[in-house]
Amino acid sequence: MNSGSMTSGTITDGPALRDPHTPDSRLGHGADYLHAEHTLRSWFFTTDHKRIALLYLASITAFFVIGAVTAGLVRLALVVPDGQVFTNDTYNKLFTIHGVVMVWFFLIPSIPATFGNFLIPLMIGARDLAFPKLNLASWYVFMTGAIFTLVSVVLGGVDTGWTFYTPLSTAFSNTWVVPALIGVTIVGFSSILTGLNFVVTIHTMRAPGMTWFRLPIFVWTHYATSLIFLLATPVITVALILLIAERAFHIGVFDPAYGGDPVLFQHLFWFYSHPAVYIMVLPGMGVISEIVPAFAQKKLFGYKFVAYAAIGLASVTFFVWGHHMFVNGQSDLASVAFSVLSFAVAVPSAVKVYNWTATIHKGSLKLDTPMLYAMGYIGLFVLGGLTGLYLATLAINQHVHATYFVVAHFHYIMVGGTVLAFLGGLHFWWPKITGRMYSEAWGRISAFLIFIGFNVTFFPQFILGYLGMPRRYHVYPPEFQFLNILSSAGSTILAVGYIFPMVYLVYSIWFGKRAPANPWDARGLEWTVASPPPAHNFLTEPQAPKIPYDYPIQARETGRQHS
Amino acid sequence: MNPTDLALQLWPAAASATAVETDWLILAFTVLTLLLTVPVFVAITWFAIRYRQGEEADRSHGNVRSVLIEISWMLIPFLLTLIFFVWGARLFFISKQVPGDAMVVEAIGRQWMWKFQHPTGQSEINDLHLPIGQPIKIRMISQDVIHNLYLPALRMQMATLPDRYTELWFKADRTGSYRLYCSEYCGTDHSKMDGTLTLMTQADYAAWLQNAGARQGGQAGAGRAVYESYACGTCHDPGAKVRAPSLAGLYGREVKLADGRIVTADETYLRDKILNPNRQKLAADYKQVMPAFRNVIPNDDLDRLVAYLKSSGATAQQEATP
């Protein structure tokens, strides 16, 4: 860990680095990871986890734009009930692109591949991830998969929905299903490699004194996420390869015409894709668990419970996939078991929400942009989670399954949860990543716009769903038009809220105020190094804190021991 | 024709006791949801104002018995929500116990239409007429991909699988017209795979059964669905990509064949051309690409299709000429 330029006498003043107000004369600009080298080669062949995180950030932002534009076109089409804007085929291709790109190429890699990559080594006091070359390889694998899918979208389109249900996808769709599936399968390997890298890093690369219960919750949630990457992704890989084999070589697995079982695909698909919800949600919870204590200047309430809740969620989520098939011909007894297990998943999620609220209690609050996103996140995530319980209730599911109620529910979780956490994290760590401050006023305005735009877009969809509007309907009955117009109007507000950060954040890279090492007065090792961090992360051996979330305000919690 | 003419609807009509109970279930669940969330939202807002940096506030902390707090806010909401798990599971099990005296209606789903067959033999396409006050079991299967028969007024749906029968049952108690849908995405015209569920008194239903077979309008209307389900329009509609003879006003017209004969396009001619298009080649310069539908299209569907072609002549011609 010791940098070659250091003299051994100065190593002992490590703790002084943790005072945000003491500038460190040794950390001049120029040696940071952004300016260490300037060639294209130094970016595309880098093994620095921080640069790889930025490669991911650029790629997933591009995919987010594709996903958002197609969502906008879908909302445009639904302004009129009679499907006059596009043909049915075009509409089906649009919502398929939206789903495939957003789920597989934005939401799943979003927080882990960017902030996870950037922050885990900094948070645990490591020089890099355990396997830096593998880390770079996983970005190339990701881009290879993405290009397969983009090519299939441009050349032929795909119209199966992001769920690829059989036998529609194997025998009846005439679109470019196989290349799209190859792309998604390849991207799965990228997830597996990233998960493996994180698990090994967190186990073996922690700085001296950085025990498990001194790790930030962000690291805990990424550990839990990585376990899901490792254990669940191979199942979807197998399922998609079987699907490709059936479509290309007519090997009977899912299609009854060849003796297969179409519902088997749904079991395999959701055995991955339900845990995948927590791949998207857990890292977001990690981000919020960093932001809330920093902006309340108070220790996270019930740290150990929150850490265990992350592992609990990652475990229980493997046993609830059947709640996607209550009305798909699954056995009734299985449905009852999956229903009660799904209720149990809500428990660890509730722990986190209540603990964040308790953290704010008697804190010293700053309502800056990251905190506004975190508060918005809590509101939307709670609504998304509880409507998930409605869906887990068997009798309600029989009515609202596959309607707009489901669409609203999972957008509250995915956009309300993951995207708001992503944006909150982006604003929180932006000064650290770029070394620049953004416009706080514009940040707050867009946080409000996104919160309002999101609710106007998606709340009406709960009502549409209960009224019985099925999802993936291009042509719909006229009595649903008013709520659809409302939803589409909301999506324009949401779009403006998304465009603002893209402008003022990019602007700040060149014109923003230089950021100090610790602009938020936050704890955690990543704030002890300069902004942007040196290429080698730590110039002195990092000192692990005695307790995590070592903020000025500490509730004395009894009934448990500190480690 | 429309089940409702309202521009804005906020609560769906309920046509059975189960549907009403499902509504009570979700309303009661919403009350619990509000009890669990409103305090959190109020607390977050209140704390954010009360404890803003720079505000004078008591920030001293006593000893917090965190384990007790953590366990209680985990367990109490969980146990409260379990009430709704039990209630929902009970309703679900009731919806799985089919009464012995249920009237059985057969349903077939295929891209992109529903076909329903009544126990007395009558069948209908996309629309379904049923009596109230009588348990009805719909036994269904799919001819191609997975579909899902969704009857929102009864708060009920069930997947239609290609490899085995599935069923749903209900006992409606309110007459009226309601929507029915396919709710499992099934390809191009998924959103057009919908129709009207008409619930009627037993007497009206008996009368409807009597008249259903004879109504020509119904036959031709159903034929339109057959025309769409076999995608005849892909080639035969005006402006279609594949150039094929227009069917507008074909019925009763004289047609010149390749062998020099001139025949009248009557019912027999239409049937033959559908079942075996290669037999009576047209004189006009068309590439013979239409597949034969012998053994593909069931006889009852063929009747409906021919009825549709007969009836659509005049209107189709108007649409075709700009």
PDB file of C-alpha atoms in Angstrom, chain A residues 88-89 92 95 159-161 165-168 172 256 260-263 266 297-298 301-302 305 326-329 332-333 335-336 339-340 343-344 347 350-351 353-355 357-358 360-367 375 378-379 382 386 389-390 393-403 405 463 465-468 470-475 477-483 553-560, chain B residues 2-4 6-12 19 22-23 25-26 29-31 33 36-37 40-41 43-45 47-48 51-54 58-67 69-71 73-75 77-78 81-82 84-85 87-89 91-93 95-96 111 143-146 148 150-152 155-159 161-164 166 179 181-194:
ATOM      1  CA  ASN A  88     -48.844  -2.886 -33.729  1.00  0.00           C
ATOM      2  CA  ASP A  89     -45.545  -4.489 -34.742  1.00  0.00           C
ATOM      3  CA  ASN A  92     -44.331  -4.195 -29.786  1.00  0.00           C
ATOM      4  CA  PHE A  95     -41.618  -1.739 -25.698  1.00  0.00           C
ATOM      5  CA  ASP A 159     -41.050  -8.210 -30.496  1.00  0.00           C
ATOM      6  CA  THR A 160     -41.154 -10.757 -27.677  1.00  0.00           C
ATOM      7  CA  GLY A 161     -41.028  -8.382 -24.716  1.00  0.00           C
ATOM      8  CA  TYR A 165     -41.793 -16.088 -23.054  1.00  0.00           C
ATOM      9  CA  THR A 166     -41.957 -19.360 -24.940  1.00  0.00           C
ATOM     10  CA  PRO A 167     -43.354 -20.607 -27.294  1.00  0.00           C
ATOM     11  CA  LEU A 168     -43.907 -17.101 -28.691  1.00  0.00           C
ATOM     12  CA  PHE A 172     -43.931 -17.722 -33.469  1.00  0.00           C
ATOM     13  CA  PRO A 256     -45.084 -28.376 -26.730  1.00  0.00           C
ATOM     14  CA  GLY A 260     -41.463 -29.328 -24.276  1.00  0.00           C
ATOM     15  CA  ASP A 261     -43.166 -27.406 -21.490  1.00  0.00           C
ATOM     16  CA  PRO A 262     -43.686 -23.667 -22.097  1.00  0.00           C
ATOM     17  CA  VAL A 263     -44.138 -22.861 -18.406  1.00  0.00           C
ATOM     18  CA  GLN A 266     -41.040 -19.058 -16.973  1.00  0.00           C
ATOM     19  CA  GLN A 297     -24.442  13.916  10.191  1.00  0.00           C
ATOM     20  CA  LYS A 298     -25.566  11.007  12.309  1.00  0.00           C
ATOM     21  CA  PHE A 301     -29.417   3.555  12.979  1.00  0.00           C
ATOM     22  CA  GLY A 302     -29.169  -0.211  13.567  1.00  0.00           C
ATOM     23  CA  PHE A 305     -29.621  -5.025  11.283  1.00  0.00           C
ATOM     24  CA  PHE A 326     -50.052 -17.536  -9.820  1.00  0.00           C
ATOM     25  CA  VAL A 327     -52.360 -17.563 -12.831  1.00  0.00           C
ATOM     26  CA  ASN A 328     -50.043 -19.374 -15.249  1.00  0.00           C
ATOM     27  CA  GLY A 329     -51.024 -22.914 -14.433  1.00  0.00           C
ATOM     28  CA  ASP A 332     -52.263 -24.066  -6.206  1.00  0.00           C
ATOM     29  CA  LEU A 333     -50.260 -25.259  -3.213  1.00  0.00           C
ATOM     30  CA  SER A 335     -48.825 -20.576  -5.257  1.00  0.00           C
ATOM     31  CA  VAL A 336     -49.780 -20.371  -1.584  1.00  0.00           C
ATOM     32  CA  SER A 339     -47.355 -16.012  -1.696  1.00  0.00           C
ATOM     33  CA  VAL A 340     -46.391 -16.242   1.987  1.00  0.00           C
ATOM     34  CA  PHE A 343     -44.731 -11.442   2.197  1.00  0.00           C
ATOM     35  CA  ALA A 344     -41.597 -12.424   4.128  1.00  0.00           C
ATOM     36  CA  VAL A 347     -39.600  -7.661   6.220  1.00  0.00           C
ATOM     37  CA  ALA A 350     -39.101  -2.548   5.830  1.00  0.00           C
ATOM     38  CA  VAL A 351     -36.152  -2.740   8.264  1.00  0.00           C
ATOM     39  CA  VAL A 353     -36.858   2.081   5.472  1.00  0.00           C
ATOM     40  CA  TYR A 354     -37.569   2.374   9.187  1.00  0.00           C
ATOM     41  CA  ASN A 355     -33.845   2.558   9.956  1.00  0.00           C
ATOM     42  CA  THR A 357     -36.158   7.277   9.066  1.00  0.00           C
ATOM     43  CA  ALA A 358     -34.739   6.676  12.541  1.00  0.00           C
ATOM     44  CA  ILE A 360     -32.877  11.257  10.287  1.00  0.00           C
ATOM     45  CA  HIS A 361     -34.492  11.589  13.729  1.00  0.00           C
ATOM     46  CA  LYS A 362     -32.558  14.116  15.790  1.00  0.00           C
ATOM     47  CA  GLY A 363     -29.916  14.473  13.103  1.00  0.00           C
ATOM     48  CA  SER A 364     -28.514  17.704  11.737  1.00  0.00           C
ATOM     49  CA  LEU A 365     -29.996  17.723   8.266  1.00  0.00           C
ATOM     50  CA  LYS A 366     -28.687  19.283   5.075  1.00  0.00           C
ATOM     51  CA  LEU A 367     -31.221  19.018   2.260  1.00  0.00           C
ATOM     52  CA  MET A 375     -35.877  11.135   0.394  1.00  0.00           C
ATOM     53  CA  ILE A 378     -37.643   6.269   0.279  1.00  0.00           C
ATOM     54  CA  GLY A 379     -41.129   7.480  -0.657  1.00  0.00           C
ATOM     55  CA  VAL A 382     -42.120   2.204   0.052  1.00  0.00           C
ATOM     56  CA  LEU A 386     -46.170  -2.342  -0.558  1.00  0.00           C
ATOM     57  CA  LEU A 389     -47.476  -7.157  -1.342  1.00  0.00           C
ATOM     58  CA  TYR A 390     -50.799  -6.499  -3.083  1.00  0.00           C
ATOM     59  CA  THR A 393     -51.869 -11.559  -2.352  1.00  0.00           C
ATOM     60  CA  LEU A 394     -53.341 -14.402  -4.375  1.00  0.00           C
ATOM     61  CA  ALA A 395     -56.872 -13.061  -4.871  1.00  0.00           C
ATOM     62  CA  ILE A 396     -55.659  -9.590  -5.866  1.00  0.00           C
ATOM     63  CA  ASN A 397     -53.103 -11.112  -8.213  1.00  0.00           C
ATOM     64  CA  GLN A 398     -55.863 -13.000 -10.020  1.00  0.00           C
ATOM     65  CA  HIS A 399     -57.253  -9.608 -10.983  1.00  0.00           C
ATOM     66  CA  VAL A 400     -54.235  -7.363 -11.563  1.00  0.00           C
ATOM     67  CA  HIS A 401     -51.675  -9.875 -12.921  1.00  0.00           C
ATOM     68  CA  ALA A 402     -50.259  -8.643 -16.246  1.00  0.00           C
ATOM     69  CA  THR A 403     -52.118  -5.328 -16.026  1.00  0.00           C
ATOM     70  CA  PHE A 405     -50.887  -2.326 -11.909  1.00  0.00           C
ATOM     71  CA  ILE A 463     -55.628   2.885 -11.298  1.00  0.00           C
ATOM     72  CA  GLY A 465     -54.361  -1.655 -13.796  1.00  0.00           C
ATOM     73  CA  TYR A 466     -57.095  -2.061 -11.238  1.00  0.00           C
ATOM     74  CA  LEU A 467     -59.604  -0.950 -13.879  1.00  0.00           C
ATOM     75  CA  GLY A 468     -58.317  -3.872 -15.925  1.00  0.00           C
ATOM     76  CA  PRO A 470     -53.705  -5.208 -19.660  1.00  0.00           C
ATOM     77  CA  ARG A 471     -50.059  -4.312 -20.147  1.00  0.00           C
ATOM     78  CA  ARG A 472     -48.437  -4.316 -23.602  1.00  0.00           C
ATOM     79  CA  TYR A 473     -51.672  -3.058 -25.187  1.00  0.00           C
ATOM     80  CA  HIS A 474     -51.232  -0.766 -28.148  1.00  0.00           C
ATOM     81  CA  VAL A 475     -54.945  -0.486 -28.817  1.00  0.00           C
ATOM     82  CA  PRO A 477     -60.619   0.832 -24.743  1.00  0.00           C
ATOM     83  CA  PRO A 478     -61.482   4.540 -24.888  1.00  0.00           C
ATOM     84  CA  GLU A 479     -62.489   4.755 -21.219  1.00  0.00           C
ATOM     85  CA  PHE A 480     -58.787   4.441 -20.318  1.00  0.00           C
ATOM     86  CA  GLN A 481     -57.679   7.395 -22.436  1.00  0.00           C
ATOM     87  CA  PHE A 482     -57.779  10.137 -19.800  1.00  0.00           C
ATOM     88  CA  LEU A 483     -55.442   8.314 -17.403  1.00  0.00           C
ATOM     89  CA  ILE A 553     -24.219  12.599  16.307  1.00  0.00           C
ATOM     90  CA  GLN A 554     -24.350   9.079  17.693  1.00  0.00           C
ATOM     91  CA  ALA A 555     -27.367   7.462  19.275  1.00  0.00           C
ATOM     92  CA  ARG A 556     -26.318   5.164  22.091  1.00  0.00           C
ATOM     93  CA  GLU A 557     -27.860   1.919  21.034  1.00  0.00           C
ATOM     94  CA  THR A 558     -28.089  -0.700  23.735  1.00  0.00           C
ATOM     95  CA  GLY A 559     -28.880  -4.359  23.609  1.00  0.00           C
ATOM     96  CA  ARG A 560     -26.046  -5.254  21.275  1.00  0.00           C
TER      97      ARG A 560
ATOM     98  CA  ASN B   2     -69.229  -0.253 -25.662  1.00  0.00           C
ATOM     99  CA  PRO B   3     -69.343  -1.605 -22.125  1.00  0.00           C
ATOM    100  CA  THR B   4     -69.002   1.945 -20.903  1.00  0.00           C
ATOM    101  CA  LEU B   6     -67.417   7.084 -19.552  1.00  0.00           C
ATOM    102  CA  ALA B   7     -64.414   9.193 -20.476  1.00  0.00           C
ATOM    103  CA  LEU B   8     -62.851   8.685 -17.064  1.00  0.00           C
ATOM    104  CA  GLN B   9     -63.468   5.650 -14.960  1.00  0.00           C
ATOM    105  CA  LEU B  10     -61.961   5.264 -11.502  1.00  0.00           C
ATOM    106  CA  TRP B  11     -63.352   1.969 -10.233  1.00  0.00           C
ATOM    107  CA  PRO B  12     -64.200  -1.095 -12.303  1.00  0.00           C
ATOM    108  CA  ALA B  19     -65.317  -9.536  -7.327  1.00  0.00           C
ATOM    109  CA  THR B  22     -61.718  -8.781  -3.865  1.00  0.00           C
ATOM    110  CA  ASP B  23     -62.489  -5.054  -3.861  1.00  0.00           C
ATOM    111  CA  LEU B  25     -59.718  -6.992   0.271  1.00  0.00           C
ATOM    112  CA  ILE B  26     -57.716  -4.418  -1.640  1.00  0.00           C
ATOM    113  CA  PHE B  29     -55.165  -3.614   2.501  1.00  0.00           C
ATOM    114  CA  THR B  30     -54.865  -0.016   1.353  1.00  0.00           C
ATOM    115  CA  VAL B  31     -56.028   1.184   4.772  1.00  0.00           C
ATOM    116  CA  THR B  33     -50.759   0.403   3.871  1.00  0.00           C
ATOM    117  CA  LEU B  36     -47.850   1.819   7.871  1.00  0.00           C
ATOM    118  CA  THR B  37     -46.584   4.463   5.446  1.00  0.00           C
ATOM    119  CA  VAL B  40     -43.057   7.280   7.876  1.00  0.00           C
ATOM    120  CA  PHE B  41     -43.714   9.996   5.303  1.00  0.00           C
ATOM    121  CA  ALA B  43     -41.891  11.594  10.137  1.00  0.00           C
ATOM    122  CA  ILE B  44     -39.376  12.086   7.303  1.00  0.00           C
ATOM    123  CA  THR B  45     -40.903  15.444   6.378  1.00  0.00           C
ATOM    124  CA  PHE B  47     -37.628  15.493  10.877  1.00  0.00           C
ATOM    125  CA  ALA B  48     -36.316  17.177   7.737  1.00  0.00           C
ATOM    126  CA  TYR B  51     -33.729  18.925  12.523  1.00  0.00           C
ATOM    127  CA  ARG B  52     -32.382  21.018   9.659  1.00  0.00           C
ATOM    128  CA  GLN B  53     -28.831  22.046  10.149  1.00  0.00           C
ATOM    129  CA  GLY B  54     -28.756  25.359  12.022  1.00  0.00           C
ATOM    130  CA  ASP B  58     -32.862  18.912  21.039  1.00  0.00           C
ATOM    131  CA  ARG B  59     -30.469  16.424  19.482  1.00  0.00           C
ATOM    132  CA  SER B  60     -29.522  14.612  22.665  1.00  0.00           C
ATOM    133  CA  HIS B  61     -29.936  10.891  22.624  1.00  0.00           C
ATOM    134  CA  GLY B  62     -30.806   8.719  25.547  1.00  0.00           C
ATOM    135  CA  ASN B  63     -30.143   5.035  25.421  1.00  0.00           C
ATOM    136  CA  VAL B  64     -32.053   3.570  22.523  1.00  0.00           C
ATOM    137  CA  ARG B  65     -33.162  -0.027  23.010  1.00  0.00           C
ATOM    138  CA  SER B  66     -32.434  -0.779  19.379  1.00  0.00           C
ATOM    139  CA  VAL B  67     -32.944  -4.546  19.387  1.00  0.00           C
ATOM    140  CA  ILE B  69     -37.269  -1.453  18.312  1.00  0.00           C
ATOM    141  CA  GLU B  70     -35.843  -3.381  15.377  1.00  0.00           C
ATOM    142  CA  ILE B  71     -37.706  -6.571  16.227  1.00  0.00           C
ATOM    143  CA  TRP B  73     -40.945  -2.829  13.590  1.00  0.00           C
ATOM    144  CA  MET B  74     -40.058  -5.986  11.728  1.00  0.00           C
ATOM    145  CA  LEU B  75     -42.613  -8.303  13.265  1.00  0.00           C
ATOM    146  CA  PRO B  77     -46.159  -4.989  10.239  1.00  0.00           C
ATOM    147  CA  PHE B  78     -45.327  -8.491   8.995  1.00  0.00           C
ATOM    148  CA  THR B  81     -49.908  -8.049   6.508  1.00  0.00           C
ATOM    149  CA  LEU B  82     -50.254 -11.806   7.010  1.00  0.00           C
ATOM    150  CA  PHE B  84     -54.193 -10.241   3.998  1.00  0.00           C
ATOM    151  CA  PHE B  85     -52.162 -13.224   2.886  1.00  0.00           C
ATOM    152  CA  TRP B  87     -57.704 -13.591   3.263  1.00  0.00           C
ATOM    153  CA  GLY B  88     -56.270 -13.596  -0.265  1.00  0.00           C
ATOM    154  CA  ALA B  89     -55.406 -17.300  -0.104  1.00  0.00           C
ATOM    155  CA  LEU B  91     -60.534 -16.304  -1.819  1.00  0.00           C
ATOM    156  CA  PHE B  92     -58.029 -17.953  -4.168  1.00  0.00           C
ATOM    157  CA  PHE B  93     -58.937 -21.429  -2.922  1.00  0.00           C
ATOM    158  CA  SER B  95     -61.899 -19.713  -6.895  1.00  0.00           C
ATOM    159  CA  LYS B  96     -60.280 -23.114  -7.421  1.00  0.00           C
ATOM    160  CA  GLN B 111     -53.323 -15.565 -32.397  1.00  0.00           C
ATOM    161  CA  GLN B 143     -53.722 -23.421 -30.323  1.00  0.00           C
ATOM    162  CA  ASP B 144     -50.360 -21.652 -30.433  1.00  0.00           C
ATOM    163  CA  VAL B 145     -48.668 -19.450 -27.832  1.00  0.00           C
ATOM    164  CA  ILE B 146     -49.658 -18.764 -24.236  1.00  0.00           C
ATOM    165  CA  ASN B 148     -54.544 -15.428 -20.807  1.00  0.00           C
ATOM    166  CA  TYR B 150     -58.963 -11.994 -18.380  1.00  0.00           C
ATOM    167  CA  LEU B 151     -62.439 -10.998 -17.144  1.00  0.00           C
ATOM    168  CA  PRO B 152     -61.903  -7.823 -15.084  1.00  0.00           C
ATOM    169  CA  ARG B 155     -61.606 -10.046 -10.999  1.00  0.00           C
ATOM    170  CA  MET B 156     -60.506 -13.291 -12.620  1.00  0.00           C
ATOM    171  CA  GLN B 157     -57.964 -14.466 -15.178  1.00  0.00           C
ATOM    172  CA  MET B 158     -56.258 -17.677 -16.197  1.00  0.00           C
ATOM    173  CA  ALA B 159     -53.480 -18.591 -18.595  1.00  0.00           C
ATOM    174  CA  LEU B 161     -51.598 -22.949 -22.416  1.00  0.00           C
ATOM    175  CA  PRO B 162     -50.820 -24.783 -25.655  1.00  0.00           C
ATOM    176  CA  ASP B 163     -50.231 -28.158 -24.036  1.00  0.00           C
ATOM    177  CA  ARG B 164     -52.918 -28.620 -21.399  1.00  0.00           C
ATOM    178  CA  THR B 166     -56.729 -24.825 -17.648  1.00  0.00           C
ATOM    179  CA  ARG B 179     -64.684  -6.187 -21.337  1.00  0.00           C
ATOM    180  CA  TYR B 181     -59.110  -9.447 -22.805  1.00  0.00           C
ATOM    181  CA  CYS B 182     -56.064 -11.522 -23.522  1.00  0.00           C
ATOM    182  CA  SER B 183     -53.644 -10.353 -20.850  1.00  0.00           C
ATOM    183  CA  GLU B 184     -50.587 -12.458 -21.739  1.00  0.00           C
ATOM    184  CA  TYR B 185     -48.557 -10.818 -24.472  1.00  0.00           C
ATOM    185  CA  CYS B 186     -48.998 -13.034 -27.539  1.00  0.00           C
ATOM    186  CA  GLY B 187     -47.531 -11.217 -30.526  1.00  0.00           C
ATOM    187  CA  THR B 188     -48.507  -8.625 -33.136  1.00  0.00           C
ATOM    188  CA  ASP B 189     -52.214  -8.116 -32.496  1.00  0.00           C
ATOM    189  CA  HIS B 190     -52.192  -8.977 -28.786  1.00  0.00           C
ATOM    190  CA  SER B 191     -54.073  -5.797 -27.970  1.00  0.00           C
ATOM    191  CA  LYS B 192     -56.817  -6.645 -30.453  1.00  0.00           C
ATOM    192  CA  MET B 193     -57.487  -9.999 -28.821  1.00  0.00           C
ATOM    193  CA  ASP B 194     -60.330  -8.606 -26.764  1.00  0.00           C
TER     194      ASP B 194
END
